[in-house]
mmCIF file of C-alpha atoms in Angstrom:
data_model
loop_
_atom_site.group_PDB
_atom_site.id
_atom_site.type_symbol
_atom_site.label_atom_id
_atom_site.label_comp_id
_atom_site.label_asym_id
_atom_site.label_seq_id
_atom_site.Cartn_x
_atom_site.Cartn_y
_atom_site.Cartn_z
ATOM 1 C CA UNK A 254 115.708 105.576 104.840
ATOM 2 C CA UNK A 255 116.472 101.826 105.412
ATOM 3 C CA UNK A 256 119.347 100.584 107.025
ATOM 4 C CA UNK A 257 120.812 97.576 104.926
ATOM 5 C CA UNK A 258 123.640 96.323 102.792
ATOM 6 C CA UNK A 259 125.137 96.402 98.889
ATOM 7 C CA UNK A 260 125.284 99.318 96.175
ATOM 8 C CA UNK A 261 121.391 98.807 95.465
ATOM 9 C CA UNK A 262 120.357 100.402 98.918
ATOM 10 C CA UNK A 263 122.750 102.164 98.949
ATOM 11 C CA UNK A 264 121.378 104.092 95.250
ATOM 12 C CA UNK A 265 118.611 104.301 97.043
ATOM 13 C CA UNK A 266 118.933 106.107 99.684
ATOM 14 C CA UNK A 267 120.704 108.654 98.245
ATOM 15 C CA UNK A 268 117.979 108.664 95.206
ATOM 16 C CA UNK A 269 116.276 109.700 98.226
ATOM 17 C CA UNK A 270 118.390 112.261 99.820
ATOM 18 C CA UNK A 271 118.981 113.813 96.933
ATOM 19 C CA UNK A 272 115.095 114.572 95.765
ATOM 20 C CA UNK A 273 115.239 112.508 92.740
ATOM 21 C CA UNK A 274 111.488 110.784 92.929
ATOM 22 C CA UNK A 275 111.948 107.560 93.356
ATOM 23 C CA UNK A 276 109.103 104.857 91.757
ATOM 24 C CA UNK A 277 106.791 102.018 91.347
ATOM 25 C CA UNK A 278 109.881 100.070 89.934
ATOM 26 C CA UNK A 279 112.454 101.122 91.661
ATOM 27 C CA UNK A 280 110.921 100.212 95.064
ATOM 28 C CA UNK A 281 109.587 96.840 93.564
ATOM 29 C CA UNK A 282 113.292 95.964 92.296
ATOM 30 C CA UNK A 283 114.814 96.548 96.106
ATOM 31 C CA UNK A 284 111.083 94.685 97.018
ATOM 32 C CA UNK A 285 112.408 91.967 95.356
ATOM 33 C CA UNK A 286 116.409 92.572 95.708
ATOM 34 C CA UNK A 287 115.364 91.320 99.569
ATOM 35 C CA UNK A 288 113.049 88.625 98.388
ATOM 36 C CA UNK A 289 115.116 86.477 96.493
ATOM 37 C CA UNK A 290 117.912 86.796 99.190
ATOM 38 C CA UNK A 291 115.452 85.441 101.083
ATOM 39 C CA UNK A 292 114.888 88.744 103.250
ATOM 40 C CA UNK A 293 111.098 89.127 103.084
ATOM 41 C CA UNK A 294 111.302 91.271 106.471
ATOM 42 C CA UNK A 295 113.661 93.372 104.617
ATOM 43 C CA UNK A 296 111.047 94.152 101.404
ATOM 44 C CA UNK A 297 108.434 94.959 103.683
ATOM 45 C CA UNK A 298 110.705 97.626 104.785
ATOM 46 C CA UNK A 299 111.026 99.261 101.534
ATOM 47 C CA UNK A 300 107.624 98.214 101.248
ATOM 48 C CA UNK A 301 106.501 100.893 103.542
ATOM 49 C CA UNK A 302 108.952 103.344 102.494
ATOM 50 C CA UNK A 303 107.307 103.313 99.113
ATOM 51 C CA UNK A 304 104.464 103.560 101.059
ATOM 52 C CA UNK A 305 105.530 106.604 103.009
ATOM 53 C CA UNK A 306 105.952 108.538 99.973
ATOM 54 C CA UNK A 307 102.651 107.771 98.644
ATOM 55 C CA UNK A 308 103.473 106.009 96.045
ATOM 56 C CA UNK A 309 100.628 102.712 95.972
ATOM 57 C CA UNK A 310 102.464 98.815 94.651
ATOM 58 C CA UNK A 311 101.491 96.989 92.112
ATOM 59 C CA UNK A 312 100.482 93.475 91.780
ATOM 60 C CA UNK A 313 104.683 93.302 90.293
ATOM 61 C CA UNK A 314 105.587 94.958 93.608
ATOM 62 C CA UNK A 315 103.124 92.681 95.883
ATOM 63 C CA UNK A 316 104.589 89.095 93.765
ATOM 64 C CA UNK A 317 108.095 90.308 94.820
ATOM 65 C CA UNK A 318 107.473 90.558 98.591
ATOM 66 C CA UNK A 319 105.241 87.180 98.559
ATOM 67 C CA UNK A 320 108.526 84.823 97.167
ATOM 68 C CA UNK A 321 110.148 86.379 99.953
ATOM 69 C CA UNK A 322 107.949 84.951 102.065
ATOM 70 C CA UNK A 323 107.470 81.874 100.120
ATOM 71 C CA UNK A 324 111.636 81.058 99.595
ATOM 72 C CA UNK A 325 111.427 81.272 104.244
ATOM 73 C CA UNK A 326 108.490 79.178 104.408
ATOM 74 C CA UNK A 327 106.101 82.136 105.881
ATOM 75 C CA UNK A 328 103.149 81.137 104.315
ATOM 76 C CA UNK A 329 100.873 83.314 106.986
ATOM 77 C CA UNK A 330 103.149 85.836 106.012
ATOM 78 C CA UNK A 331 102.084 84.910 102.754
ATOM 79 C CA UNK A 332 98.752 84.737 102.819
ATOM 80 C CA UNK A 333 98.802 88.411 104.425
ATOM 81 C CA UNK A 334 100.016 89.521 101.163
ATOM 82 C CA UNK A 335 97.385 87.734 98.746
ATOM 83 C CA UNK A 336 94.876 90.121 101.343
ATOM 84 C CA UNK A 337 96.875 93.197 100.666
ATOM 85 C CA UNK A 338 96.363 92.331 96.858
ATOM 86 C CA UNK A 339 93.162 91.851 98.211
ATOM 87 C CA UNK A 340 91.446 94.676 99.323
ATOM 88 C CA UNK A 341 94.299 97.291 97.130
ATOM 89 C CA UNK A 342 91.556 95.327 93.969
ATOM 90 C CA UNK A 343 95.221 94.192 92.082
ATOM 91 C CA UNK A 344 94.349 90.834 90.446
ATOM 92 C CA UNK A 345 95.745 88.058 92.327
ATOM 93 C CA UNK A 346 96.657 86.087 88.904
ATOM 94 C CA UNK A 347 98.641 82.904 88.681
ATOM 95 C CA UNK A 348 101.734 83.474 89.852
ATOM 96 C CA UNK A 349 100.217 85.751 92.929
ATOM 97 C CA UNK A 350 99.088 82.288 93.494
ATOM 98 C CA UNK A 351 102.565 79.946 92.323
ATOM 99 C CA UNK A 352 103.607 82.375 95.295
ATOM 100 C CA UNK A 353 101.120 81.686 97.606
ATOM 101 C CA UNK A 354 101.260 77.682 96.598
ATOM 102 C CA UNK A 355 105.249 78.312 97.368
ATOM 103 C CA UNK A 356 105.181 78.632 100.598
ATOM 104 C CA UNK A 357 102.920 76.023 101.241
ATOM 105 C CA UNK A 358 105.526 73.931 100.171
ATOM 106 C CA UNK A 359 108.240 75.653 101.650
ATOM 107 C CA UNK A 360 106.534 74.721 104.788
ATOM 108 C CA UNK A 361 105.032 71.681 104.042
ATOM 109 C CA UNK A 362 100.769 72.696 104.684
ATOM 110 C CA UNK A 363 99.200 70.918 102.956
ATOM 111 C CA UNK A 364 96.015 72.741 104.395
ATOM 112 C CA UNK A 365 97.019 75.912 103.348
ATOM 113 C CA UNK A 366 97.700 74.991 100.098
ATOM 114 C CA UNK A 367 93.615 73.504 99.318
ATOM 115 C CA UNK A 368 92.168 76.425 100.689
ATOM 116 C CA UNK A 369 94.639 78.627 98.136
ATOM 117 C CA UNK A 370 93.834 76.680 95.229
ATOM 118 C CA UNK A 371 90.246 76.290 96.028
ATOM 119 C CA UNK A 372 90.426 80.197 96.328
ATOM 120 C CA UNK A 373 92.126 80.171 92.958
ATOM 121 C CA UNK A 374 89.718 77.844 91.442
ATOM 122 C CA UNK A 375 86.278 80.591 92.222
ATOM 123 C CA UNK A 376 88.478 83.541 90.660
ATOM 124 C CA UNK A 377 88.492 81.079 87.778
ATOM 125 C CA UNK A 378 93.234 81.380 87.450
ATOM 126 C CA UNK A 379 93.992 78.019 86.299
ATOM 127 C CA UNK A 380 96.855 76.744 87.732
ATOM 128 C CA UNK A 381 100.234 75.809 85.337
ATOM 129 C CA UNK A 382 102.867 74.236 84.777
ATOM 130 C CA UNK A 383 104.938 76.388 87.209
ATOM 131 C CA UNK A 384 102.463 76.252 89.690
ATOM 132 C CA UNK A 385 102.203 72.318 89.313
ATOM 133 C CA UNK A 386 106.321 72.244 90.192
ATOM 134 C CA UNK A 387 105.067 73.873 93.357
ATOM 135 C CA UNK A 388 102.929 71.712 94.187
ATOM 136 C CA UNK A 389 104.996 68.543 92.994
ATOM 137 C CA UNK A 390 107.885 69.533 96.139
ATOM 138 C CA UNK A 391 105.439 69.194 98.823
ATOM 139 C CA UNK A 392 106.097 65.695 98.034
#
């Protein structure tokens, strides 16, 4: 079980307790829930629980986690998420890169943002309007 507050946490814990099978989508929803509340540590706990049930995180799962690190400006942790995605052979798309650049913006880390932009270019991922907005927030 994962500790936490709220109906969503109770609901998923109850599913596990009753031997109902939560899936990647239900765990990704929990990860997204905590990331939106700027609590990536709680989101990581859900990812661990997900893996303990032999469920493989998707690109959407990791991008949801990345959002939590972006909100809190934890650039190094956001970069680790991208590396985990790459090791899992999941696509690093414009959404995941924008999450990384949002973390850089929150932390005012131009140095890491430039590295991320180079890596994006190598992977032939084109920035979109939201990516540009993230960069503008770096001021």
